mmCIF file of C-alpha atoms and ligand atoms in Angstrom:
data_model
loop_
_atom_site.group_PDB
_atom_site.id
_atom_site.type_symbol
_atom_site.label_atom_id
_atom_site.label_comp_id
_atom_site.label_asym_id
_atom_site.label_seq_id
_atom_site.Cartn_x
_atom_site.Cartn_y
_atom_site.Cartn_z
ATOM 1 C CA MET S 258 -208.078 102.209 192.765
ATOM 2 C CA ALA S 259 -206.578 103.184 196.098
ATOM 3 C CA THR S 260 -208.356 105.854 198.129
ATOM 4 C CA LEU S 261 -207.401 108.149 200.976
ATOM 5 C CA ASP S 262 -208.898 107.483 204.399
ATOM 6 C CA ALA S 263 -210.837 110.667 205.201
ATOM 7 C CA SER S 264 -211.481 109.408 208.738
ATOM 8 C CA CYS S 265 -207.695 109.451 209.193
ATOM 9 C CA SER S 266 -207.131 112.994 207.872
ATOM 10 C CA ASN S 267 -206.108 111.378 204.575
ATOM 11 C CA ARG S 268 -202.956 109.965 206.225
ATOM 12 C CA GLN S 269 -203.887 106.379 205.361
ATOM 13 C CA ILE S 270 -204.097 104.849 201.897
ATOM 14 C CA ILE S 271 -206.757 102.173 201.495
ATOM 15 C CA TYR S 272 -206.138 99.703 198.703
ATOM 16 C CA PRO S 273 -209.016 97.823 197.083
ATOM 17 C CA VAL S 274 -209.842 94.293 198.144
ATOM 18 C CA GLN S 275 -208.397 91.590 195.916
ATOM 19 C CA THR S 276 -209.522 88.000 196.120
ATOM 20 C CA ILE S 277 -206.746 85.431 195.842
ATOM 21 C CA GLY S 278 -207.663 81.753 196.016
ATOM 22 C CA GLY S 279 -210.649 82.120 198.336
ATOM 23 C CA VAL S 280 -209.049 84.825 200.453
ATOM 24 C CA ALA S 281 -210.065 88.473 200.229
ATOM 25 C CA VAL S 282 -206.944 90.573 200.781
ATOM 26 C CA GLN S 283 -206.786 94.247 201.601
ATOM 27 C CA ARG S 284 -203.952 96.571 202.534
ATOM 28 C CA LYS S 285 -203.936 99.887 204.365
ATOM 29 C CA VAL S 286 -200.803 102.020 204.649
ATOM 30 C CA PHE S 287 -200.587 104.741 207.297
ATOM 31 C CA VAL S 288 -197.974 107.438 207.816
ATOM 32 C CA PRO S 289 -198.582 109.814 210.751
ATOM 33 C CA THR S 290 -197.683 113.496 210.880
ATOM 34 C CA ASN S 291 -196.576 113.300 214.524
ATOM 35 C CA ASP S 292 -194.345 110.232 214.588
ATOM 36 C CA GLU S 293 -191.700 108.476 212.523
ATOM 37 C CA PHE S 294 -192.987 105.310 210.953
ATOM 38 C CA ALA S 295 -195.018 103.774 208.165
ATOM 39 C CA ARG S 296 -197.545 101.089 209.024
ATOM 40 C CA TRP S 297 -198.798 98.366 206.717
ATOM 41 C CA THR S 298 -202.004 96.605 207.722
ATOM 42 C CA ASN S 299 -202.708 93.519 205.606
ATOM 43 C CA ILE S 300 -206.178 92.064 206.123
ATOM 44 C CA PHE S 301 -207.114 88.521 205.087
ATOM 45 C CA THR S 302 -210.678 87.141 205.025
ATOM 46 C CA ASN S 303 -211.549 83.566 204.131
ATOM 47 C CA THR S 304 -214.444 83.867 201.708
ATOM 48 C CA SER S 305 -214.613 80.122 201.038
ATOM 49 C CA GLY S 306 -216.532 77.407 202.847
ATOM 50 C CA ALA S 307 -213.478 75.576 204.196
ATOM 51 C CA ALA S 308 -210.525 76.433 206.390
ATOM 52 C CA ILE S 309 -207.549 77.845 204.521
ATOM 53 C CA THR S 310 -203.928 77.913 205.619
ATOM 54 C CA LEU S 311 -201.857 80.464 203.799
ATOM 55 C CA GLN S 312 -198.366 81.844 203.856
ATOM 56 C CA VAL S 313 -198.121 85.632 204.010
ATOM 57 C CA ILE S 314 -194.763 86.836 202.774
ATOM 58 C CA THR S 315 -193.482 90.399 202.694
ATOM 59 C CA GLY S 316 -191.225 91.687 199.979
ATOM 60 C CA ASN S 317 -188.828 94.541 200.662
ATOM 61 C CA ASN S 318 -186.354 96.757 198.880
ATOM 62 C CA LEU S 319 -184.474 98.680 201.522
ATOM 63 C CA GLY S 320 -182.426 100.839 199.173
ATOM 64 C CA SER S 321 -179.200 99.986 200.982
ATOM 65 C CA ASP S 322 -178.099 97.616 198.226
ATOM 66 C CA ALA S 323 -174.905 95.624 198.842
ATOM 67 C CA GLY S 324 -174.106 97.940 201.752
ATOM 68 C CA THR S 325 -177.035 96.518 203.740
ATOM 69 C CA THR S 326 -175.822 95.851 207.266
ATOM 70 C CA ILE S 327 -177.854 94.478 210.153
ATOM 71 C CA VAL S 328 -177.366 96.511 213.303
ATOM 72 C CA THR S 329 -179.245 94.400 215.796
ATOM 73 C CA SER S 330 -182.503 92.563 216.470
ATOM 74 C CA SER S 331 -184.939 92.399 219.355
ATOM 75 C CA SER S 332 -183.003 89.525 220.944
ATOM 76 C CA GLY S 333 -179.940 91.763 221.134
ATOM 77 C CA ASP S 334 -177.828 90.160 218.430
ATOM 78 C CA ALA S 335 -177.264 90.771 214.727
ATOM 79 C CA ALA S 336 -178.793 87.429 213.705
ATOM 80 C CA VAL S 337 -182.395 87.870 212.576
ATOM 81 C CA THR S 338 -184.480 84.779 213.324
ATOM 82 C CA THR S 339 -188.156 83.882 213.670
ATOM 83 C CA ALA S 340 -187.776 84.571 217.403
ATOM 84 C CA ASP S 341 -187.185 88.286 216.760
ATOM 85 C CA ASN S 342 -189.864 90.958 216.794
ATOM 86 C CA TRP S 343 -187.797 93.571 215.000
ATOM 87 C CA ALA S 344 -184.481 94.248 213.328
ATOM 88 C CA THR S 345 -182.543 97.346 212.339
ATOM 89 C CA THR S 346 -180.379 97.938 209.292
ATOM 90 C CA PHE S 347 -178.392 100.657 207.619
ATOM 91 C CA GLN S 348 -176.384 101.240 204.481
ATOM 92 C CA GLN S 349 -172.703 100.750 205.268
ATOM 93 C CA PHE S 350 -170.886 104.051 205.408
ATOM 94 C CA VAL S 351 -168.860 105.225 202.458
ATOM 95 C CA GLY S 352 -166.263 107.667 203.680
ATOM 96 C CA THR S 353 -167.588 109.407 206.749
ATOM 97 C CA THR S 354 -171.304 109.488 206.160
ATOM 98 C CA SER S 355 -174.305 107.669 204.783
ATOM 99 C CA GLY S 356 -177.095 109.541 203.118
ATOM 100 C CA ASP S 357 -179.562 106.744 203.924
ATOM 101 C CA PRO S 358 -181.587 106.710 207.130
ATOM 102 C CA ARG S 359 -181.099 103.932 209.654
ATOM 103 C CA LEU S 360 -184.070 101.602 209.319
ATOM 104 C CA GLY S 361 -186.181 99.682 211.800
ATOM 105 C CA HIS S 362 -188.341 96.777 210.600
ATOM 106 C CA VAL S 363 -191.072 95.531 212.943
ATOM 107 C CA PHE S 364 -192.416 91.995 212.418
ATOM 108 C CA GLY S 365 -194.751 91.836 215.421
ATOM 109 C CA GLY S 366 -194.941 92.024 219.184
ATOM 110 C CA PRO S 367 -193.945 89.732 222.049
ATOM 111 C CA GLY S 368 -196.483 87.120 223.097
ATOM 112 C CA ALA S 369 -198.511 87.415 219.893
ATOM 113 C CA LEU S 370 -200.787 84.670 218.624
ATOM 114 C CA VAL S 371 -198.830 84.442 215.368
ATOM 115 C CA GLY S 372 -195.087 84.971 215.069
ATOM 116 C CA LEU S 373 -192.774 84.623 212.126
ATOM 117 C CA SER S 374 -192.765 81.250 210.398
ATOM 118 C CA GLY S 375 -189.759 82.171 208.293
ATOM 119 C CA VAL S 376 -187.313 85.007 207.741
ATOM 120 C CA SER S 377 -184.519 85.846 205.309
ATOM 121 C CA PHE S 378 -182.363 88.699 206.522
ATOM 122 C CA ALA S 379 -178.656 88.916 205.770
ATOM 123 C CA ASN S 380 -175.905 91.466 205.385
ATOM 124 C CA THR S 381 -175.371 92.717 201.814
ATOM 125 C CA ASP S 382 -178.932 91.728 200.807
ATOM 126 C CA ASP S 383 -181.370 94.643 200.699
ATOM 127 C CA ASN S 384 -184.305 92.420 199.736
ATOM 128 C CA PRO S 385 -185.096 90.735 203.057
ATOM 129 C CA PHE S 386 -188.427 88.967 203.466
ATOM 130 C CA TRP S 387 -190.341 87.275 206.219
ATOM 131 C CA ARG S 388 -193.342 84.987 206.472
ATOM 132 C CA TYR S 389 -196.373 84.330 208.621
ATOM 133 C CA THR S 390 -198.541 81.220 208.466
ATOM 134 C CA LEU S 391 -202.230 81.945 208.966
ATOM 135 C CA THR S 392 -205.140 79.532 209.280
ATOM 136 C CA LEU S 393 -208.482 81.124 208.536
ATOM 137 C CA GLN S 394 -211.798 79.471 209.266
ATOM 138 C CA PRO S 395 -214.637 80.124 206.791
ATOM 139 C CA GLY S 396 -215.596 83.767 207.121
ATOM 140 C CA GLN S 397 -212.748 84.535 209.509
ATOM 141 C CA THR S 398 -210.568 87.617 209.175
ATOM 142 C CA GLN S 399 -207.018 88.009 210.455
ATOM 143 C CA ALA S 400 -204.659 90.913 209.987
ATOM 144 C CA ILE S 401 -200.875 91.264 209.954
ATOM 145 C CA VAL S 402 -199.346 94.637 210.802
ATOM 146 C CA ASN S 403 -195.788 95.660 209.960
ATOM 147 C CA PHE S 404 -193.950 98.884 210.658
ATOM 148 C CA ALA S 405 -190.912 100.515 209.148
ATOM 149 C CA THR S 406 -189.133 103.501 210.635
ATOM 150 C CA GLY S 407 -186.366 105.707 209.283
ATOM 151 C CA GLN S 408 -184.160 107.372 211.881
ATOM 152 C CA PRO S 409 -181.025 109.527 212.035
ATOM 153 C CA SER S 410 -179.075 107.013 214.150
ATOM 154 C CA ARG S 411 -178.867 103.269 214.632
ATOM 155 C CA ALA S 412 -179.786 103.643 218.298
ATOM 156 C CA ASP S 413 -182.836 105.715 217.357
ATOM 157 C CA ALA S 414 -183.946 103.074 214.856
ATOM 158 C CA SER S 415 -183.721 100.311 217.456
ATOM 159 C CA ALA S 416 -185.545 102.362 220.082
ATOM 160 C CA LYS S 417 -188.405 103.248 217.765
ATOM 161 C CA ALA S 418 -188.728 99.676 216.492
ATOM 162 C CA ALA S 419 -188.930 98.368 220.062
ATOM 163 C CA GLU S 420 -191.542 100.984 220.921
ATOM 164 C CA LEU S 421 -193.732 100.058 217.953
ATOM 165 C CA THR S 422 -194.019 96.415 219.072
ATOM 166 C CA ALA S 423 -196.586 97.571 221.632
ATOM 167 C CA LEU S 424 -199.006 98.572 218.850
ATOM 168 C CA ALA S 425 -200.251 101.337 221.129
ATOM 169 C CA GLY S 426 -200.584 105.098 221.029
ATOM 170 C CA ASN S 427 -199.555 106.560 217.692
ATOM 171 C CA ALA S 428 -198.747 103.061 216.427
ATOM 172 C CA SER S 429 -202.429 102.101 216.535
ATOM 173 C CA ALA S 430 -203.801 105.428 215.317
ATOM 174 C CA CYS S 431 -206.459 105.279 212.607
ATOM 175 C CA MET S 432 -207.215 101.615 213.313
ATOM 176 C CA THR S 433 -210.746 100.753 214.396
ATOM 177 C CA ALA S 434 -211.396 98.538 217.418
ATOM 178 C CA ASN S 435 -212.606 95.900 214.990
ATOM 179 C CA GLU S 436 -209.390 96.063 212.977
ATOM 180 C CA LEU S 437 -207.242 95.871 216.112
ATOM 181 C CA ALA S 438 -209.172 92.792 217.202
ATOM 182 C CA GLN S 439 -208.273 91.122 213.911
ATOM 183 C CA VAL S 440 -204.521 91.622 214.324
ATOM 184 C CA VAL S 441 -202.735 88.385 215.215
ATOM 185 C CA ASN S 442 -199.067 89.377 215.293
ATOM 186 C CA TYR S 443 -199.205 91.715 218.324
ATOM 187 C CA ALA S 444 -200.322 90.541 221.733
ATOM 188 C CA ALA S 445 -201.741 93.922 222.669
ATOM 189 C CA ALA S 446 -204.214 93.697 219.835
ATOM 190 C CA ALA S 447 -205.803 90.594 221.389
ATOM 191 C CA GLY S 448 -206.503 88.954 218.038
ATOM 192 C CA PRO S 449 -209.202 86.490 217.084
ATOM 193 C CA GLY S 450 -209.545 82.983 218.600
ATOM 194 C CA ASN S 451 -206.947 80.294 218.472
ATOM 195 C CA GLN S 452 -205.436 78.620 215.450
ATOM 196 C CA SER S 453 -205.585 75.000 216.611
ATOM 197 C CA VAL S 454 -207.674 73.716 213.752
ATOM 198 C CA PRO S 455 -206.697 70.919 211.352
ATOM 199 C CA LEU S 456 -205.271 72.266 208.159
ATOM 200 C CA ALA S 457 -207.896 71.398 205.619
ATOM 201 C CA ASP S 458 -206.646 73.399 202.737
ATOM 202 C CA LYS S 459 -203.077 74.471 202.160
ATOM 203 C CA ARG S 460 -202.438 77.292 199.820
ATOM 204 C CA ILE S 461 -199.678 79.681 199.189
ATOM 205 C CA LEU S 462 -200.365 83.331 199.113
ATOM 206 C CA MET S 463 -197.716 85.898 198.535
ATOM 207 C CA ALA S 464 -198.535 89.297 199.860
ATOM 208 C CA VAL S 465 -195.857 91.450 198.393
ATOM 209 C CA ALA S 466 -195.324 94.692 200.187
ATOM 210 C CA ALA S 467 -193.115 96.966 198.205
ATOM 211 C CA MET S 468 -191.464 98.727 201.100
ATOM 212 C CA LEU S 469 -189.536 101.352 199.248
ATOM 213 C CA LEU S 470 -188.318 102.939 202.382
ATOM 214 C CA GLY S 471 -185.981 105.414 200.817
ATOM 215 C CA LEU S 472 -188.906 107.296 199.308
ATOM 216 C CA GLY S 473 -190.464 107.989 202.653
ATOM 217 C CA PHE S 474 -187.478 109.030 204.616
ATOM 218 C CA VAL S 475 -185.308 111.622 203.022
ATOM 219 C CA ALA S 476 -183.099 114.261 204.495
ATOM 220 C CA LEU S 477 -182.097 112.281 207.553
ATOM 221 C CA ARG S 478 -178.368 112.422 207.905
ATOM 222 C CA ARG S 479 -175.965 112.005 210.740
ATOM 223 C CA ASN S 480 -172.343 111.031 210.677
ATOM 224 C CA HIS S 481 -171.596 107.568 211.991
ATOM 225 C CA ALA S 482 -174.589 107.484 214.304
HETATM 226 CA CA1 CA C 168 -179.122 103.778 199.299
HETATM 227 CA CA1 CA C 169 -181.907 87.826 216.908
#
């Protein structure tokens, strides 16, 4: 059963560890009171005696349905690729306004040890997903952190997404030094050792994050922003 993180003023939900094919998996979800984002920390520990390479894949339901429209990405274009650190989307306007917030999706930070190994992000599809490939030595732990932000304007969504790639300040609140050291998809977090080890054991692991963004971000409206 999930519990609230008392050391984080109950602003973080801690999910129980599940073991999947020799990997212990745990998720923590944090929503601050003083900023505009949700943070997913997914923690993977190799509990087996051999190296394991796994694919970590997010699953998303943005709530923007067939109106899903990509605004931009960290490279400055509307094509989301594995080279991007973030992307922003919104639900295409009907009439003069959209009741949905503009969304920012943060995959990682520049210069990180581990970037995206795959991404599916397209207009009209509100179920985008992206993938990381991790290699864990026996006993090793690595963590992947993602952020989502809901904002009143497209420009605000892009600005907040770019800010979160630093994984600093509010973005790293309620993470221990040990947890930050395990994060591999943000350079600022340092991350554990290198990954240049032969792939002894290939497995597929789907970490499905149900990012039901609409639930978290209501009452944000602005015409054509
Ligand atoms: Ca919607
Ligand atoms: Ca791009």
